[in-house]
PDB file of N, CA and C in Angstrom:
ATOM      1  N   VAL A   1      20.375   2.304  -7.016  1.00 52.00           N
ATOM      2  CA  VAL A   1      19.416   1.225  -7.252  1.00 52.00           C
ATOM      3  C   VAL A   1      18.078   1.862  -7.636  1.00 52.00           C
ATOM      4  N   THR A   2      17.488   1.374  -8.689  1.00 68.00           N
ATOM      5  CA  THR A   2      16.222   1.926  -9.159  1.00 68.00           C
ATOM      6  C   THR A   2      15.050   1.367  -8.358  1.00 68.00           C
ATOM      7  N   ALA A   3      13.928   2.053  -8.486  1.00 64.00           N
ATOM      8  CA  ALA A   3      12.709   1.588  -7.806  1.00 64.00           C
ATOM      9  C   ALA A   3      12.324   0.201  -8.296  1.00 64.00           C
ATOM     10  N   HIS A   4      12.538  -0.060  -9.568  1.00 74.00           N
ATOM     11  CA  HIS A   4      12.176  -1.372 -10.116  1.00 74.00           C
ATOM     12  C   HIS A   4      13.036  -2.481  -9.522  1.00 74.00           C
ATOM     13  N   ALA A   5      14.309  -2.214  -9.278  1.00 77.00           N
ATOM     14  CA  ALA A   5      15.187  -3.209  -8.666  1.00 77.00           C
ATOM     15  C   ALA A   5      14.760  -3.492  -7.239  1.00 77.00           C
ATOM     16  N   ASN A   6      14.251  -2.485  -6.554  1.00 81.00           N
ATOM     17  CA  ASN A   6      13.809  -2.655  -5.168  1.00 81.00           C
ATOM     18  C   ASN A   6      12.596  -3.572  -5.058  1.00 81.00           C
ATOM     19  N   LEU A   7      11.893  -3.780  -6.150  1.00 87.00           N
ATOM     20  CA  LEU A   7      10.732  -4.670  -6.120  1.00 87.00           C
ATOM     21  C   LEU A   7      11.121  -6.077  -5.692  1.00 87.00           C
ATOM     22  N   PHE A   8      12.358  -6.464  -5.971  1.00 87.00           N
ATOM     23  CA  PHE A   8      12.792  -7.820  -5.673  1.00 87.00           C
ATOM     24  C   PHE A   8      13.488  -7.942  -4.320  1.00 87.00           C
ATOM     25  N   ALA A   9      13.637  -6.824  -3.608  1.00 86.00           N
ATOM     26  CA  ALA A   9      14.249  -6.852  -2.282  1.00 86.00           C
ATOM     27  C   ALA A   9      13.256  -7.442  -1.277  1.00 86.00           C
ATOM     28  N   GLN A  10      13.791  -8.068  -0.235  1.00 83.00           N
ATOM     29  CA  GLN A  10      12.933  -8.641   0.803  1.00 83.00           C
ATOM     30  C   GLN A  10      12.199  -7.528   1.543  1.00 83.00           C
ATOM     31  N   THR A  11      10.930  -7.753   1.817  1.00 83.00           N
ATOM     32  CA  THR A  11      10.132  -6.793   2.571  1.00 83.00           C
ATOM     33  C   THR A  11      10.171  -7.180   4.038  1.00 83.00           C
ATOM     34  N   LEU A  12      10.612  -6.263   4.874  1.00 81.00           N
ATOM     35  CA  LEU A  12      10.630  -6.461   6.323  1.00 81.00           C
ATOM     36  C   LEU A  12       9.702  -5.427   6.939  1.00 81.00           C
ATOM     37  N   VAL A  13       8.753  -5.890   7.728  1.00 84.00           N
ATOM     38  CA  VAL A  13       7.736  -5.008   8.291  1.00 84.00           C
ATOM     39  C   VAL A  13       7.820  -5.011   9.803  1.00 84.00           C
ATOM     40  N   SER A  14       7.736  -3.823  10.378  1.00 82.00           N
ATOM     41  CA  SER A  14       7.550  -3.698  11.823  1.00 82.00           C
ATOM     42  C   SER A  14       6.620  -2.511  12.039  1.00 82.00           C
ATOM     43  N   PHE A  15       5.841  -2.568  13.077  1.00 84.00           N
ATOM     44  CA  PHE A  15       4.908  -1.502  13.405  1.00 84.00           C
ATOM     45  C   PHE A  15       5.413  -0.772  14.646  1.00 84.00           C
ATOM     46  N   THR A  16       5.040   0.491  14.747  1.00 87.00           N
ATOM     47  CA  THR A  16       5.366   1.267  15.938  1.00 87.00           C
ATOM     48  C   THR A  16       4.070   1.686  16.610  1.00 87.00           C
ATOM     49  N   ASP A  17       4.134   1.835  17.930  1.00 85.00           N
ATOM     50  CA  ASP A  17       2.942   2.259  18.659  1.00 85.00           C
ATOM     51  C   ASP A  17       2.840   3.785  18.629  1.00 85.00           C
ATOM     52  N   ALA A  18       1.834   4.317  19.307  1.00 89.00           N
ATOM     53  CA  ALA A  18       1.584   5.761  19.316  1.00 89.00           C
ATOM     54  C   ALA A  18       2.745   6.555  19.916  1.00 89.00           C
ATOM     55  N   PHE A  19       3.611   5.895  20.675  1.00 93.00           N
ATOM     56  CA  PHE A  19       4.743   6.563  21.310  1.00 93.00           C
ATOM     57  C   PHE A  19       6.043   6.379  20.525  1.00 93.00           C
ATOM     58  N   GLY A  20       5.947   5.768  19.342  1.00 90.00           N
ATOM     59  CA  GLY A  20       7.119   5.571  18.510  1.00 90.00           C
ATOM     60  C   GLY A  20       7.947   4.351  18.867  1.00 90.00           C
ATOM     61  N   ARG A  21       7.433   3.524  19.771  1.00 90.00           N
ATOM     62  CA  ARG A  21       8.153   2.303  20.142  1.00 90.00           C
ATOM     63  C   ARG A  21       7.788   1.180  19.188  1.00 90.00           C
ATOM     64  N   ARG A  22       8.786   0.406  18.817  1.00 88.00           N
ATOM     65  CA  ARG A  22       8.544  -0.715  17.919  1.00 88.00           C
ATOM     66  C   ARG A  22       7.739  -1.778  18.643  1.00 88.00           C
ATOM     67  N   GLU A  23       6.691  -2.257  17.987  1.00 81.00           N
ATOM     68  CA  GLU A  23       5.872  -3.321  18.559  1.00 81.00           C
ATOM     69  C   GLU A  23       6.576  -4.648  18.369  1.00 81.00           C
ATOM     70  N   GLU A  24       6.443  -5.514  19.356  1.00 73.00           N
ATOM     71  CA  GLU A  24       7.052  -6.840  19.284  1.00 73.00           C
ATOM     72  C   GLU A  24       6.298  -7.685  18.266  1.00 73.00           C
ATOM     73  N   GLY A  25       7.006  -8.537  17.623  1.00 69.00           N
ATOM     74  CA  GLY A  25       6.391  -9.452  16.670  1.00 69.00           C
ATOM     75  C   GLY A  25       7.390  -9.876  15.628  1.00 69.00           C
ATOM     76  N   VAL A  26       7.194 -11.058  15.127  1.00 72.00           N
ATOM     77  CA  VAL A  26       8.039 -11.595  14.069  1.00 72.00           C
ATOM     78  C   VAL A  26       7.177 -11.691  12.822  1.00 72.00           C
ATOM     79  N   ASP A  27       7.693 -11.177  11.714  1.00 71.00           N
ATOM     80  CA  ASP A  27       6.922 -11.178  10.474  1.00 71.00           C
ATOM     81  C   ASP A  27       7.119 -12.494   9.728  1.00 71.00           C
ATOM     82  N   HIS A  28       6.107 -13.346   9.811  1.00 77.00           N
ATOM     83  CA  HIS A  28       6.100 -14.576   9.025  1.00 77.00           C
ATOM     84  C   HIS A  28       5.109 -14.414   7.878  1.00 77.00           C
ATOM     85  N   GLY A  29       4.910 -13.161   7.466  1.00 75.00           N
ATOM     86  CA  GLY A  29       3.990 -12.850   6.383  1.00 75.00           C
ATOM     87  C   GLY A  29       2.755 -12.102   6.842  1.00 75.00           C
ATOM     88  N   GLY A  30       2.349 -12.315   8.072  1.00 84.00           N
ATOM     89  CA  GLY A  30       1.136 -11.675   8.578  1.00 84.00           C
ATOM     90  C   GLY A  30       1.254 -10.167   8.692  1.00 84.00           C
ATOM     91  N   LEU A  31       2.416  -9.680   9.138  1.00 84.00           N
ATOM     92  CA  LEU A  31       2.610  -8.234   9.253  1.00 84.00           C
ATOM     93  C   LEU A  31       2.641  -7.581   7.876  1.00 84.00           C
ATOM     94  N   THR A  32       3.222  -8.259   6.910  1.00 87.00           N
ATOM     95  CA  THR A  32       3.269  -7.727   5.551  1.00 87.00           C
ATOM     96  C   THR A  32       1.861  -7.633   4.975  1.00 87.00           C
ATOM     97  N   VAL A  33       1.066  -8.658   5.178  1.00 89.00           N
ATOM     98  CA  VAL A  33      -0.323  -8.648   4.715  1.00 89.00           C
ATOM     99  C   VAL A  33      -1.081  -7.505   5.382  1.00 89.00           C
ATOM    100  N   GLU A  34      -0.894  -7.334   6.686  1.00 89.00           N
ATOM    101  CA  GLU A  34      -1.570  -6.250   7.397  1.00 89.00           C
ATOM    102  C   GLU A  34      -1.126  -4.890   6.877  1.00 89.00           C
ATOM    103  N   MET A  35       0.170  -4.723   6.616  1.00 90.00           N
ATOM    104  CA  MET A  35       0.680  -3.455   6.106  1.00 90.00           C
ATOM    105  C   MET A  35       0.034  -3.117   4.763  1.00 90.00           C
ATOM    106  N   TYR A  36       0.006  -4.083   3.850  1.00 93.00           N
ATOM    107  CA  TYR A  36      -0.604  -3.824   2.549  1.00 93.00           C
ATOM    108  C   TYR A  36      -2.094  -3.545   2.686  1.00 93.00           C
ATOM    109  N   SER A  37      -2.759  -4.255   3.560  1.00 93.00           N
ATOM    110  CA  SER A  37      -4.188  -4.042   3.783  1.00 93.00           C
ATOM    111  C   SER A  37      -4.458  -2.620   4.277  1.00 93.00           C
ATOM    112  N   LEU A  38      -3.680  -2.189   5.264  1.00 93.00           N
ATOM    113  CA  LEU A  38      -3.837  -0.823   5.779  1.00 93.00           C
ATOM    114  C   LEU A  38      -3.506   0.212   4.707  1.00 93.00           C
ATOM    115  N   PHE A  39      -2.455  -0.036   3.933  1.00 95.00           N
ATOM    116  CA  PHE A  39      -2.050   0.886   2.880  1.00 95.00           C
ATOM    117  C   PHE A  39      -3.172   1.070   1.862  1.00 95.00           C
ATOM    118  N   TRP A  40      -3.679  -0.048   1.333  1.00 95.00           N
ATOM    119  CA  TRP A  40      -4.703   0.055   0.284  1.00 95.00           C
ATOM    120  C   TRP A  40      -6.017   0.603   0.816  1.00 95.00           C
ATOM    121  N   ARG A  41      -6.338   0.304   2.061  1.00 95.00           N
ATOM    122  CA  ARG A  41      -7.561   0.860   2.659  1.00 95.00           C
ATOM    123  C   ARG A  41      -7.496   2.384   2.645  1.00 95.00           C
ATOM    124  N   GLU A  42      -6.319   2.938   2.930  1.00 96.00           N
ATOM    125  CA  GLU A  42      -6.148   4.391   2.926  1.00 96.00           C
ATOM    126  C   GLU A  42      -6.124   4.960   1.506  1.00 96.00           C
ATOM    127  N   VAL A  43      -5.454   4.286   0.601  1.00 96.00           N
ATOM    128  CA  VAL A  43      -5.299   4.794  -0.766  1.00 96.00           C
ATOM    129  C   VAL A  43      -6.640   4.929  -1.470  1.00 96.00           C
ATOM    130  N   VAL A  44      -7.555   4.000  -1.252  1.00 94.00           N
ATOM    131  CA  VAL A  44      -8.836   4.033  -1.971  1.00 94.00           C
ATOM    132  C   VAL A  44      -9.903   4.890  -1.283  1.00 94.00           C
ATOM    133  N   ARG A  45      -9.570   5.486  -0.148  1.00 94.00           N
ATOM    134  CA  ARG A  45     -10.545   6.377   0.508  1.00 94.00           C
ATOM    135  C   ARG A  45     -10.924   7.519  -0.441  1.00 94.00           C
ATOM    136  N   PRO A  46     -12.205   7.884  -0.508  1.00 92.00           N
ATOM    137  CA  PRO A  46     -12.638   8.968  -1.407  1.00 92.00           C
ATOM    138  C   PRO A  46     -11.879  10.282  -1.178  1.00 92.00           C
ATOM    139  N   GLU A  47     -11.498  10.545   0.063  1.00 95.00           N
ATOM    140  CA  GLU A  47     -10.800  11.797   0.385  1.00 95.00           C
ATOM    141  C   GLU A  47      -9.440  11.888  -0.313  1.00 95.00           C
ATOM    142  N   MET A  48      -8.863  10.754  -0.688  1.00 96.00           N
ATOM    143  CA  MET A  48      -7.572  10.753  -1.373  1.00 96.00           C
ATOM    144  C   MET A  48      -7.709  11.204  -2.830  1.00 96.00           C
ATOM    145  N   ARG A  49      -8.915  11.095  -3.374  1.00 95.00           N
ATOM    146  CA  ARG A  49      -9.226  11.549  -4.732  1.00 95.00           C
ATOM    147  C   ARG A  49      -8.359  10.867  -5.802  1.00 95.00           C
ATOM    148  N   LEU A  50      -8.014   9.609  -5.567  1.00 96.00           N
ATOM    149  CA  LEU A  50      -7.250   8.845  -6.547  1.00 96.00           C
ATOM    150  C   LEU A  50      -8.119   7.835  -7.279  1.00 96.00           C
ATOM    151  N   PHE A  51      -9.118   7.308  -6.573  1.00 95.00           N
ATOM    152  CA  PHE A  51      -9.982   6.272  -7.137  1.00 95.00           C
ATOM    153  C   PHE A  51     -11.438   6.625  -6.889  1.00 95.00           C
ATOM    154  N   GLU A  52     -12.315   6.056  -7.715  1.00 93.00           N
ATOM    155  CA  GLU A  52     -13.748   6.197  -7.521  1.00 93.00           C
ATOM    156  C   GLU A  52     -14.397   4.841  -7.702  1.00 93.00           C
ATOM    157  N   GLN A  53     -15.519   4.665  -7.005  1.00 90.00           N
ATOM    158  CA  GLN A  53     -16.203   3.380  -7.067  1.00 90.00           C
ATOM    159  C   GLN A  53     -16.969   3.290  -8.382  1.00 90.00           C
ATOM    160  N   ALA A  54     -16.791   2.179  -9.097  1.00 87.00           N
ATOM    161  CA  ALA A  54     -17.424   1.997 -10.404  1.00 87.00           C
ATOM    162  C   ALA A  54     -18.936   1.832 -10.268  1.00 87.00           C
ATOM    163  N   ALA A  55     -19.379   1.142  -9.245  1.00 83.00           N
ATOM    164  CA  ALA A  55     -20.796   0.911  -8.992  1.00 83.00           C
ATOM    165  C   ALA A  55     -20.964   0.685  -7.499  1.00 83.00           C
ATOM    166  N   GLU A  56     -22.159   0.828  -7.027  1.00 81.00           N
ATOM    167  CA  GLU A  56     -22.428   0.622  -5.606  1.00 81.00           C
ATOM    168  C   GLU A  56     -21.938  -0.755  -5.188  1.00 81.00           C
ATOM    169  N   GLY A  57     -20.987  -0.778  -4.259  1.00 78.00           N
ATOM    170  CA  GLY A  57     -20.438  -2.028  -3.779  1.00 78.00           C
ATOM    171  C   GLY A  57     -19.474  -2.688  -4.746  1.00 78.00           C
ATOM    172  N   GLY A  58     -19.155  -1.998  -5.836  1.00 82.00           N
ATOM    173  CA  GLY A  58     -18.292  -2.593  -6.852  1.00 82.00           C
ATOM    174  C   GLY A  58     -16.834  -2.218  -6.686  1.00 82.00           C
ATOM    175  N   CYS A  59     -16.076  -2.461  -7.727  1.00 90.00           N
ATOM    176  CA  CYS A  59     -14.635  -2.203  -7.700  1.00 90.00           C
ATOM    177  C   CYS A  59     -14.360  -0.701  -7.777  1.00 90.00           C
ATOM    178  N   VAL A  60     -13.128  -0.339  -7.510  1.00 90.00           N
ATOM    179  CA  VAL A  60     -12.714   1.048  -7.646  1.00 90.00           C
ATOM    180  C   VAL A  60     -11.812   1.171  -8.870  1.00 90.00           C
ATOM    181  N   LEU A  61     -11.926   2.290  -9.542  1.00 94.00           N
ATOM    182  CA  LEU A  61     -11.134   2.575 -10.733  1.00 94.00           C
ATOM    183  C   LEU A  61     -10.418   3.907 -10.546  1.00 94.00           C
ATOM    184  N   PRO A  62      -9.282   4.097 -11.202  1.00 95.00           N
ATOM    185  CA  PRO A  62      -8.590   5.383 -11.085  1.00 95.00           C
ATOM    186  C   PRO A  62      -9.468   6.524 -11.592  1.00 95.00           C
ATOM    187  N   ARG A  63      -9.419   7.634 -10.891  1.00 96.00           N
ATOM    188  CA  ARG A  63     -10.141   8.828 -11.338  1.00 96.00           C
ATOM    189  C   ARG A  63      -9.424   9.415 -12.548  1.00 96.00           C
ATOM    190  N   ALA A  64     -10.188  10.031 -13.440  1.00 96.00           N
ATOM    191  CA  ALA A  64      -9.610  10.635 -14.640  1.00 96.00           C
ATOM    192  C   ALA A  64      -8.630  11.751 -14.290  1.00 96.00           C
ATOM    193  N   ASP A  65      -8.857  12.421 -13.149  1.00 97.00           N
ATOM    194  CA  ASP A  65      -7.990  13.548 -12.769  1.00 97.00           C
ATOM    195  C   ASP A  65      -6.910  13.156 -11.758  1.00 97.00           C
ATOM    196  N   ALA A  66      -6.739  11.856 -11.508  1.00 97.00           N
ATOM    197  CA  ALA A  66      -5.694  11.400 -10.575  1.00 97.00           C
ATOM    198  C   ALA A  66      -4.325  11.664 -11.205  1.00 97.00           C
ATOM    199  N   PRO A  67      -3.368  12.134 -10.410  1.00 96.00           N
ATOM    200  CA  PRO A  67      -2.032  12.402 -10.947  1.00 96.00           C
ATOM    201  C   PRO A  67      -1.376  11.134 -11.501  1.00 96.00           C
ATOM    202  N   PRO A  68      -0.978  11.160 -12.767  1.00 96.00           N
ATOM    203  CA  PRO A  68      -0.391   9.963 -13.386  1.00 96.00           C
ATOM    204  C   PRO A  68       0.839   9.433 -12.647  1.00 96.00           C
ATOM    205  N   GLU A  69       1.655  10.317 -12.095  1.00 96.00           N
ATOM    206  CA  GLU A  69       2.855   9.846 -11.392  1.00 96.00           C
ATOM    207  C   GLU A  69       2.484   9.060 -10.131  1.00 96.00           C
ATOM    208  N   LEU A  70       1.393   9.434  -9.466  1.00 95.00           N
ATOM    209  CA  LEU A  70       0.946   8.667  -8.296  1.00 95.00           C
ATOM    210  C   LEU A  70       0.389   7.314  -8.721  1.00 95.00           C
ATOM    211  N   LEU A  71      -0.347   7.289  -9.818  1.00 96.00           N
ATOM    212  CA  LEU A  71      -0.885   6.011 -10.302  1.00 96.00           C
ATOM    213  C   LEU A  71       0.243   5.072 -10.725  1.00 96.00           C
ATOM    214  N   ARG A  72       1.295   5.604 -11.338  1.00 94.00           N
ATOM    215  CA  ARG A  72       2.448   4.762 -11.691  1.00 94.00           C
ATOM    216  C   ARG A  72       3.108   4.208 -10.427  1.00 94.00           C
ATOM    217  N   ALA A  73       3.244   5.056  -9.404  1.00 94.00           N
ATOM    218  CA  ALA A  73       3.834   4.602  -8.142  1.00 94.00           C
ATOM    219  C   ALA A  73       2.968   3.508  -7.514  1.00 94.00           C
ATOM    220  N   LEU A  74       1.654   3.675  -7.563  1.00 96.00           N
ATOM    221  CA  LEU A  74       0.762   2.652  -7.016  1.00 96.00           C
ATOM    222  C   LEU A  74       0.854   1.363  -7.823  1.00 96.00           C
ATOM    223  N   GLY A  75       1.120   1.475  -9.114  1.00 94.00           N
ATOM    224  CA  GLY A  75       1.338   0.281  -9.932  1.00 94.00           C
ATOM    225  C   GLY A  75       2.557  -0.497  -9.455  1.00 94.00           C
ATOM    226  N   LEU A  76       3.600   0.221  -9.036  1.00 92.00           N
ATOM    227  CA  LEU A  76       4.778  -0.453  -8.482  1.00 92.00           C
ATOM    228  C   LEU A  76       4.434  -1.145  -7.167  1.00 92.00           C
ATOM    229  N   VAL A  77       3.555  -0.530  -6.380  1.00 93.00           N
ATOM    230  CA  VAL A  77       3.136  -1.165  -5.120  1.00 93.00           C
ATOM    231  C   VAL A  77       2.340  -2.431  -5.415  1.00 93.00           C
ATOM    232  N   VAL A  78       1.496  -2.399  -6.443  1.00 94.00           N
ATOM    233  CA  VAL A  78       0.753  -3.601  -6.841  1.00 94.00           C
ATOM    234  C   VAL A  78       1.738  -4.708  -7.220  1.00 94.00           C
ATOM    235  N   ALA A  79       2.746  -4.358  -8.007  1.00 93.00           N
ATOM    236  CA  ALA A  79       3.748  -5.353  -8.402  1.00 93.00           C
ATOM    237  C   ALA A  79       4.464  -5.915  -7.175  1.00 93.00           C
ATOM    238  N   LYS A  80       4.813  -5.053  -6.229  1.00 92.00           N
ATOM    239  CA  LYS A  80       5.507  -5.502  -5.001  1.00 92.00           C
ATOM    240  C   LYS A  80       4.593  -6.428  -4.198  1.00 92.00           C
ATOM    241  N   CYS A  81       3.334  -6.092  -4.108  1.00 92.00           N
ATOM    242  CA  CYS A  81       2.381  -6.960  -3.403  1.00 92.00           C
ATOM    243  C   CYS A  81       2.374  -8.359  -4.005  1.00 92.00           C
ATOM    244  N   MET A  82       2.356  -8.429  -5.327  1.00 93.00           N
ATOM    245  CA  MET A  82       2.313  -9.738  -5.989  1.00 93.00           C
ATOM    246  C   MET A  82       3.622 -10.498  -5.785  1.00 93.00           C
ATOM    247  N   LEU A  83       4.747  -9.794  -5.832  1.00 91.00           N
ATOM    248  CA  LEU A  83       6.029 -10.459  -5.613  1.00 91.00           C
ATOM    249  C   LEU A  83       6.186 -10.948  -4.175  1.00 91.00           C
ATOM    250  N   ASP A  84       5.598 -10.219  -3.229  1.00 88.00           N
ATOM    251  CA  ASP A  84       5.696 -10.602  -1.815  1.00 88.00           C
ATOM    252  C   ASP A  84       4.751 -11.742  -1.468  1.00 88.00           C
ATOM    253  N   ASP A  85       3.770 -12.001  -2.311  1.00 82.00           N
ATOM    254  CA  ASP A  85       2.769 -13.020  -1.996  1.00 82.00           C
ATOM    255  C   ASP A  85       3.334 -14.408  -2.152  1.00 82.00           C
TER     256      ASP A  85
END
């Protein structure tokens, strides 16, 4: 199965605590939203060197030196986010 086919698979989210135990909860969409929020918060951090802020307080854009294969992978995550919404 290709990565593109997986875009249409159901997303099931569960979180684990610091000890590796699965946290209780039923995903009615809230856990998925939280997962994507945490993911993107980390991806756009300056230390990741993938994106840069276009203007103070403005949007972020891909850095010119960001690895193209990572940007393509992030594009698939964007597509998955939209399909899950």
